[in-house]
């Protein structure tokens, strides 16, 4: 009798501790909203709906695509308007979007650790990046070029031997220029604002990135010109956590409906000066 009592209280403790440990694991999961693991289990669309807002990773340093006006505190550009349109499609309200600044270097880690739902930030679709994230369809076609002072003798890739060329960390531009102009000295900065400031300060003789980003810089200072044409192809895509096919589909549906309705052309004209060709 005594033994049986001991046995059953042992079982009771065992069962209780199993139940309790099960509960606490469940709680940890539900408290960790926004983590990458949760995203995989739940799906980004569901998370966005539950929290009532989309969290989009955008640039704050790139005129035309994503630039934060320090005076108003508002970010604006082509990528920002796409983020708003996505919030409208998922939540019925384009204001239900929180914008978070990413740089070329921070955007993939921020997506992977759940800080943001999506990257909409002048990001080129590459095979290397496809190993880490999934991409939407192409929504803009850019190409890498060079920005130099109006009186510079640099005319293109051939004139870069021994030249200091400025680029941004984590960008395809920094990688490509090393391959295309192996004799150039590449200096890397954290973001495009810093790289352009460095060019103006004479820290290098050329700045390299996508033509459309360079055009945005040139619009703020006409002492600079683009040279060398486009020497790479940079198709922009929105990046989504790997394996979330439902969200990729949602974003591709958005692009399709924006193209069908003419909204895409309107945005293109608003930010880039003309309708797409
Ligand atoms: N499109 C290029 C890239 O994805 C350059 C622009 C950027 O740094 O975001 O790396």
mmCIF file of C-alpha atoms and ligand atoms in Angstrom:
data_model
loop_
_atom_site.group_PDB
_atom_site.id
_atom_site.type_symbol
_atom_site.label_atom_id
_atom_site.label_comp_id
_atom_site.label_asym_id
_atom_site.label_seq_id
_atom_site.Cartn_x
_atom_site.Cartn_y
_atom_site.Cartn_z
ATOM 1 C CA UNK A 1 0.000 0.000 0.000
ATOM 2 C CA UNK A 2 2.737 2.415 0.981
ATOM 3 C CA UNK A 3 4.686 1.587 -2.157
ATOM 4 C CA UNK A 4 1.653 2.089 -4.358
ATOM 5 C CA UNK A 5 1.088 5.535 -2.824
ATOM 6 C CA UNK A 6 4.710 6.485 -3.429
ATOM 7 C CA UNK A 7 4.451 5.315 -7.034
ATOM 8 C CA UNK A 8 1.277 7.256 -7.765
ATOM 9 C CA UNK A 9 2.601 10.477 -6.246
ATOM 10 C CA UNK A 10 5.761 10.034 -8.328
ATOM 11 C CA UNK A 11 3.584 9.665 -11.444
ATOM 12 C CA UNK A 12 1.562 12.724 -10.462
ATOM 13 C CA UNK A 13 4.694 14.843 -10.109
ATOM 14 C CA UNK A 14 6.002 13.514 -13.406
ATOM 15 C CA UNK A 15 2.768 14.284 -15.255
ATOM 16 C CA UNK A 16 2.509 17.728 -13.661
ATOM 17 C CA UNK A 17 6.049 18.660 -14.579
ATOM 18 C CA UNK A 18 5.528 17.451 -18.159
ATOM 19 C CA UNK A 19 2.354 19.514 -18.468
ATOM 20 C CA UNK A 20 4.016 22.567 -16.958
ATOM 21 C CA UNK A 21 7.087 22.367 -19.141
ATOM 22 C CA UNK A 22 4.805 22.000 -22.182
ATOM 23 C CA UNK A 23 2.930 25.116 -21.155
ATOM 24 C CA UNK A 24 6.004 27.204 -20.637
ATOM 25 C CA UNK A 25 7.430 26.275 -24.049
ATOM 26 C CA UNK A 26 4.143 27.308 -25.624
ATOM 27 C CA UNK A 27 4.267 30.619 -23.816
ATOM 28 C CA UNK A 28 7.814 31.327 -24.904
ATOM 29 C CA UNK A 29 6.785 30.787 -28.496
ATOM 30 C CA UNK A 30 3.773 33.028 -28.364
ATOM 31 C CA UNK A 31 5.734 35.751 -26.606
ATOM 32 C CA UNK A 32 8.449 35.779 -29.194
ATOM 33 C CA UNK A 33 6.191 37.359 -31.836
ATOM 34 C CA UNK A 34 8.254 38.585 -34.750
ATOM 35 C CA UNK A 35 11.066 36.108 -34.397
ATOM 36 C CA UNK A 36 12.303 34.289 -37.465
ATOM 37 C CA UNK A 37 11.257 30.914 -36.022
ATOM 38 C CA UNK A 38 7.729 32.106 -35.434
ATOM 39 C CA UNK A 39 7.557 33.428 -38.968
ATOM 40 C CA UNK A 40 8.405 30.046 -40.374
ATOM 41 C CA UNK A 41 5.720 28.390 -38.253
ATOM 42 C CA UNK A 42 3.033 30.985 -38.813
ATOM 43 C CA UNK A 43 3.654 32.701 -42.118
ATOM 44 C CA UNK A 44 4.332 36.387 -42.512
ATOM 45 C CA UNK A 45 0.870 37.316 -43.812
ATOM 46 C CA UNK A 46 -0.766 35.895 -40.693
ATOM 47 C CA UNK A 47 1.681 37.757 -38.464
ATOM 48 C CA UNK A 48 1.004 41.026 -40.280
ATOM 49 C CA UNK A 49 -2.744 40.561 -39.877
ATOM 50 C CA UNK A 50 -2.436 39.688 -36.191
ATOM 51 C CA UNK A 51 -0.302 42.706 -35.389
ATOM 52 C CA UNK A 52 -2.344 44.986 -37.658
ATOM 53 C CA UNK A 53 0.626 46.442 -39.508
ATOM 54 C CA UNK A 54 3.260 45.584 -42.063
ATOM 55 C CA UNK A 55 6.895 46.152 -41.071
ATOM 56 C CA UNK A 56 8.899 47.009 -44.178
ATOM 57 C CA UNK A 57 12.689 47.373 -44.342
ATOM 58 C CA UNK A 58 13.459 50.362 -46.571
ATOM 59 C CA UNK A 59 16.351 52.684 -47.323
ATOM 60 C CA UNK A 60 16.546 56.095 -45.670
ATOM 61 C CA UNK A 61 19.548 57.291 -47.687
ATOM 62 C CA UNK A 62 18.468 56.809 -51.284
ATOM 63 C CA UNK A 63 16.707 59.638 -53.074
ATOM 64 C CA UNK A 64 13.967 58.418 -55.471
ATOM 65 C CA UNK A 65 13.595 54.995 -53.789
ATOM 66 C CA UNK A 66 13.765 55.543 -50.035
ATOM 67 C CA UNK A 67 14.876 58.804 -48.457
ATOM 68 C CA UNK A 68 14.021 60.135 -45.023
ATOM 69 C CA UNK A 69 13.531 63.864 -44.868
ATOM 70 C CA UNK A 70 15.184 64.880 -41.590
ATOM 71 C CA UNK A 71 12.921 67.952 -41.290
ATOM 72 C CA UNK A 72 9.563 66.180 -41.587
ATOM 73 C CA UNK A 73 10.750 62.778 -40.389
ATOM 74 C CA UNK A 74 8.883 61.269 -43.359
ATOM 75 C CA UNK A 75 10.473 58.730 -45.657
ATOM 76 C CA UNK A 76 9.535 58.821 -49.324
ATOM 77 C CA UNK A 77 10.292 57.182 -52.641
ATOM 78 C CA UNK A 78 9.317 54.460 -55.066
ATOM 79 C CA UNK A 79 10.062 51.638 -52.585
ATOM 80 C CA UNK A 80 8.136 53.416 -49.826
ATOM 81 C CA UNK A 81 5.055 53.761 -52.036
ATOM 82 C CA UNK A 82 5.222 50.052 -52.862
ATOM 83 C CA UNK A 83 5.350 49.281 -49.116
ATOM 84 C CA UNK A 84 2.216 51.414 -48.609
ATOM 85 C CA UNK A 85 0.442 49.634 -51.479
ATOM 86 C CA UNK A 86 1.295 46.265 -49.907
ATOM 87 C CA UNK A 87 -0.148 47.394 -46.549
ATOM 88 C CA UNK A 88 -3.288 48.457 -48.385
ATOM 89 C CA UNK A 89 -3.590 45.085 -50.119
ATOM 90 C CA UNK A 90 -3.132 43.053 -46.913
ATOM 91 C CA UNK A 91 -4.768 45.312 -44.315
ATOM 92 C CA UNK A 92 -6.998 47.578 -46.408
ATOM 93 C CA UNK A 93 -5.157 50.704 -45.219
ATOM 94 C CA UNK A 94 -1.940 52.102 -46.682
ATOM 95 C CA UNK A 95 -1.038 53.836 -43.434
ATOM 96 C CA UNK A 96 -0.763 50.524 -41.584
ATOM 97 C CA UNK A 97 2.925 50.196 -42.345
ATOM 98 C CA UNK A 98 5.906 50.710 -40.094
ATOM 99 C CA UNK A 99 9.064 51.622 -41.985
ATOM 100 C CA UNK A 100 12.389 50.479 -40.572
ATOM 101 C CA UNK A 101 15.706 51.628 -41.940
ATOM 102 C CA UNK A 102 17.934 48.989 -43.491
ATOM 103 C CA UNK A 103 21.288 49.375 -45.200
ATOM 104 C CA UNK A 104 22.665 47.113 -47.889
ATOM 105 C CA UNK A 105 24.604 45.251 -45.219
ATOM 106 C CA UNK A 106 21.917 44.950 -42.535
ATOM 107 C CA UNK A 107 18.867 44.083 -44.639
ATOM 108 C CA UNK A 108 19.251 40.279 -44.921
ATOM 109 C CA UNK A 109 20.103 39.732 -41.208
ATOM 110 C CA UNK A 110 17.187 41.999 -40.198
ATOM 111 C CA UNK A 111 14.798 39.968 -42.347
ATOM 112 C CA UNK A 112 16.139 36.681 -41.059
ATOM 113 C CA UNK A 113 15.882 37.593 -37.392
ATOM 114 C CA UNK A 114 12.318 38.849 -37.739
ATOM 115 C CA UNK A 115 12.915 42.609 -37.325
ATOM 116 C CA UNK A 116 11.128 43.226 -40.624
ATOM 117 C CA UNK A 117 8.569 41.336 -42.745
ATOM 118 C CA UNK A 118 10.012 42.262 -46.116
ATOM 119 C CA UNK A 119 12.921 44.101 -47.742
ATOM 120 C CA UNK A 120 11.870 46.769 -50.250
ATOM 121 C CA UNK A 121 15.187 48.501 -50.673
ATOM 122 C CA UNK A 122 16.821 48.759 -54.141
ATOM 123 C CA UNK A 123 17.823 45.134 -53.751
ATOM 124 C CA UNK A 124 19.175 43.196 -56.725
ATOM 125 C CA UNK A 125 18.039 39.611 -57.186
ATOM 126 C CA UNK A 126 21.172 37.429 -57.291
ATOM 127 C CA UNK A 127 21.776 33.683 -57.078
ATOM 128 C CA UNK A 128 23.992 34.211 -54.037
ATOM 129 C CA UNK A 129 21.235 36.075 -52.176
ATOM 130 C CA UNK A 130 18.657 33.474 -53.250
ATOM 131 C CA UNK A 131 20.440 31.043 -50.954
ATOM 132 C CA UNK A 132 19.408 33.213 -47.999
ATOM 133 C CA UNK A 133 16.077 34.781 -48.998
ATOM 134 C CA UNK A 134 13.238 34.390 -51.491
ATOM 135 C CA UNK A 135 12.509 37.137 -54.010
ATOM 136 C CA UNK A 136 9.396 38.569 -55.600
ATOM 137 C CA UNK A 137 9.225 39.089 -59.351
ATOM 138 C CA UNK A 138 11.388 41.889 -60.722
ATOM 139 C CA UNK A 139 9.840 45.324 -60.117
ATOM 140 C CA UNK A 140 12.594 47.557 -61.496
ATOM 141 C CA UNK A 141 15.590 47.144 -63.800
ATOM 142 C CA UNK A 142 18.712 49.102 -62.863
ATOM 143 C CA UNK A 143 22.350 48.828 -63.933
ATOM 144 C CA UNK A 144 25.603 49.716 -62.224
ATOM 145 C CA UNK A 145 27.414 52.874 -63.296
ATOM 146 C CA UNK A 146 29.897 55.512 -62.060
ATOM 147 C CA UNK A 147 29.446 59.015 -60.648
ATOM 148 C CA UNK A 148 32.342 61.453 -61.026
ATOM 149 C CA UNK A 149 32.936 65.214 -60.894
ATOM 150 C CA UNK A 150 31.982 67.048 -64.083
ATOM 151 C CA UNK A 151 35.636 67.853 -64.835
ATOM 152 C CA UNK A 152 36.910 64.306 -64.132
ATOM 153 C CA UNK A 153 38.938 62.532 -66.809
ATOM 154 C CA UNK A 154 37.376 59.183 -65.842
ATOM 155 C CA UNK A 155 35.196 57.925 -68.674
ATOM 156 C CA UNK A 156 34.394 54.382 -67.588
ATOM 157 C CA UNK A 157 35.735 51.100 -66.205
ATOM 158 C CA UNK A 158 38.906 51.400 -68.324
ATOM 159 C CA UNK A 159 40.030 54.542 -66.517
ATOM 160 C CA UNK A 160 39.865 53.115 -62.979
ATOM 161 C CA UNK A 161 43.410 51.685 -62.625
ATOM 162 C CA UNK A 162 44.881 53.074 -59.388
ATOM 163 C CA UNK A 163 41.734 55.174 -58.809
ATOM 164 C CA UNK A 164 39.948 55.255 -55.436
ATOM 165 C CA UNK A 165 36.373 54.139 -56.032
ATOM 166 C CA UNK A 166 33.745 54.527 -53.312
ATOM 167 C CA UNK A 167 31.041 51.909 -52.749
ATOM 168 C CA UNK A 168 28.660 50.709 -50.029
ATOM 169 C CA UNK A 169 29.183 47.649 -47.811
ATOM 170 C CA UNK A 170 26.982 44.673 -48.646
ATOM 171 C CA UNK A 171 26.054 45.968 -52.114
ATOM 172 C CA UNK A 172 26.460 44.102 -55.378
ATOM 173 C CA UNK A 173 28.206 47.265 -56.609
ATOM 174 C CA UNK A 174 31.148 46.763 -54.213
ATOM 175 C CA UNK A 175 31.483 43.151 -55.330
ATOM 176 C CA UNK A 176 31.096 43.833 -59.068
ATOM 177 C CA UNK A 177 33.575 46.697 -59.210
ATOM 178 C CA UNK A 178 36.337 44.488 -57.785
ATOM 179 C CA UNK A 179 35.747 42.030 -60.624
ATOM 180 C CA UNK A 180 35.279 44.602 -63.392
ATOM 181 C CA UNK A 181 38.080 46.964 -62.360
ATOM 182 C CA UNK A 182 40.582 44.844 -60.403
ATOM 183 C CA UNK A 183 43.178 47.633 -60.411
ATOM 184 C CA UNK A 184 40.917 50.144 -58.689
ATOM 185 C CA UNK A 185 41.160 50.747 -54.937
ATOM 186 C CA UNK A 186 37.692 50.193 -53.497
ATOM 187 C CA UNK A 187 36.696 52.041 -50.300
ATOM 188 C CA UNK A 188 33.464 50.898 -48.648
ATOM 189 C CA UNK A 189 31.033 52.994 -46.591
ATOM 190 C CA UNK A 190 28.013 52.052 -44.467
ATOM 191 C CA UNK A 191 25.429 53.857 -46.567
ATOM 192 C CA UNK A 192 24.975 55.999 -49.676
ATOM 193 C CA UNK A 193 24.801 59.280 -47.814
ATOM 194 C CA UNK A 194 28.257 58.641 -46.314
ATOM 195 C CA UNK A 195 29.655 57.480 -49.658
ATOM 196 C CA UNK A 196 28.432 60.618 -51.451
ATOM 197 C CA UNK A 197 29.756 62.853 -48.660
ATOM 198 C CA UNK A 198 33.124 61.092 -49.051
ATOM 199 C CA UNK A 199 33.082 61.707 -52.818
ATOM 200 C CA UNK A 200 32.381 65.402 -52.238
ATOM 201 C CA UNK A 201 35.207 65.528 -49.687
ATOM 202 C CA UNK A 202 37.611 64.099 -52.294
ATOM 203 C CA UNK A 203 38.167 60.779 -50.503
ATOM 204 C CA UNK A 204 37.835 59.100 -53.899
ATOM 205 C CA UNK A 205 37.402 60.060 -57.517
ATOM 206 C CA UNK A 206 34.364 57.940 -58.370
ATOM 207 C CA UNK A 207 31.331 56.489 -56.627
ATOM 208 C CA UNK A 208 29.799 53.320 -57.974
ATOM 209 C CA UNK A 209 26.328 51.858 -57.607
ATOM 210 C CA UNK A 210 23.079 51.540 -59.581
ATOM 211 C CA UNK A 211 22.481 54.247 -62.198
ATOM 212 C CA UNK A 212 19.156 55.242 -60.630
ATOM 213 C CA UNK A 213 20.745 55.809 -57.207
ATOM 214 C CA UNK A 214 23.495 57.898 -58.813
ATOM 215 C CA UNK A 215 20.883 59.930 -60.719
ATOM 216 C CA UNK A 216 19.211 60.672 -57.375
ATOM 217 C CA UNK A 217 22.533 61.980 -56.022
ATOM 218 C CA UNK A 218 23.181 64.035 -59.128
ATOM 219 C CA UNK A 219 19.779 65.669 -58.723
ATOM 220 C CA UNK A 220 20.954 67.092 -55.410
ATOM 221 C CA UNK A 221 24.290 68.339 -56.799
ATOM 222 C CA UNK A 222 24.828 68.987 -60.498
ATOM 223 C CA UNK A 223 28.623 69.160 -60.148
ATOM 224 C CA UNK A 224 28.577 65.411 -60.755
ATOM 225 C CA UNK A 225 27.874 63.288 -63.826
ATOM 226 C CA UNK A 226 27.350 59.606 -64.658
ATOM 227 C CA UNK A 227 29.964 57.973 -66.887
ATOM 228 C CA UNK A 228 30.716 54.544 -68.318
ATOM 229 C CA UNK A 229 27.133 53.518 -69.094
ATOM 230 C CA UNK A 230 25.529 50.553 -67.339
ATOM 231 C CA UNK A 231 28.055 47.765 -66.960
ATOM 232 C CA UNK A 232 25.896 45.290 -64.987
ATOM 233 C CA UNK A 233 22.251 44.302 -64.839
ATOM 234 C CA UNK A 234 20.544 44.896 -61.464
ATOM 235 C CA UNK A 235 16.972 43.582 -61.414
ATOM 236 C CA UNK A 236 15.274 44.724 -58.185
ATOM 237 C CA UNK A 237 13.127 42.321 -56.190
ATOM 238 C CA UNK A 238 11.485 42.409 -52.766
ATOM 239 C CA UNK A 239 13.038 39.895 -50.380
ATOM 240 C CA UNK A 240 10.997 37.590 -48.156
ATOM 241 C CA UNK A 241 12.016 34.996 -45.546
ATOM 242 C CA UNK A 242 13.018 31.780 -47.230
ATOM 243 C CA UNK A 243 10.228 29.255 -47.716
ATOM 244 C CA UNK A 244 7.288 31.661 -47.208
ATOM 245 C CA UNK A 245 5.758 30.977 -50.616
ATOM 246 C CA UNK A 246 2.335 32.349 -49.655
ATOM 247 C CA UNK A 247 3.875 35.765 -48.974
ATOM 248 C CA UNK A 248 5.902 35.693 -52.203
ATOM 249 C CA UNK A 249 2.659 34.997 -54.060
ATOM 250 C CA UNK A 250 0.885 37.842 -52.251
ATOM 251 C CA UNK A 251 3.640 40.277 -53.238
ATOM 252 C CA UNK A 252 3.660 39.069 -56.850
ATOM 253 C CA UNK A 253 -0.127 39.525 -56.950
ATOM 254 C CA UNK A 254 0.376 43.081 -55.749
ATOM 255 C CA UNK A 255 2.891 43.805 -58.516
ATOM 256 C CA UNK A 256 0.578 42.291 -61.095
ATOM 257 C CA UNK A 257 -2.465 44.245 -59.961
ATOM 258 C CA UNK A 258 -0.425 47.486 -59.748
ATOM 259 C CA UNK A 259 0.722 46.918 -63.323
ATOM 260 C CA UNK A 260 -2.789 46.032 -64.539
ATOM 261 C CA UNK A 261 -4.392 49.054 -62.885
ATOM 262 C CA UNK A 262 -1.774 51.538 -64.089
ATOM 263 C CA UNK A 263 -0.712 52.322 -60.503
ATOM 264 C CA UNK A 264 2.779 50.981 -61.197
ATOM 265 C CA UNK A 265 3.196 53.331 -64.199
ATOM 266 C CA UNK A 266 1.936 56.261 -62.153
ATOM 267 C CA UNK A 267 4.489 55.569 -59.407
ATOM 268 C CA UNK A 268 7.254 55.098 -61.961
ATOM 269 C CA UNK A 269 6.445 58.471 -63.484
ATOM 270 C CA UNK A 270 6.110 60.131 -60.064
ATOM 271 C CA UNK A 271 9.560 59.089 -58.881
ATOM 272 C CA UNK A 272 11.583 58.422 -62.014
ATOM 273 C CA UNK A 273 10.172 61.075 -64.321
ATOM 274 C CA UNK A 274 8.685 58.848 -67.019
ATOM 275 C CA UNK A 275 6.500 55.826 -67.589
ATOM 276 C CA UNK A 276 8.387 52.524 -67.902
ATOM 277 C CA UNK A 277 9.436 51.602 -71.473
HETATM 278 N N1 LIG B 1 21.082 47.038 -56.196
HETATM 279 C C1 LIG B 1 22.358 46.905 -55.575
HETATM 280 C C2 LIG B 1 22.300 45.900 -54.452
HETATM 281 O O1 LIG B 1 21.306 45.301 -54.216
HETATM 282 C C3 LIG B 1 22.910 48.226 -55.107
HETATM 283 C C4 LIG B 1 21.946 49.058 -54.317
HETATM 284 C C5 LIG B 1 21.975 48.734 -52.836
HETATM 285 O O2 LIG B 1 23.083 48.709 -52.264
HETATM 286 O O3 LIG B 1 20.908 48.536 -52.267
HETATM 287 O O4 LIG B 1 23.276 45.648 -53.780
#
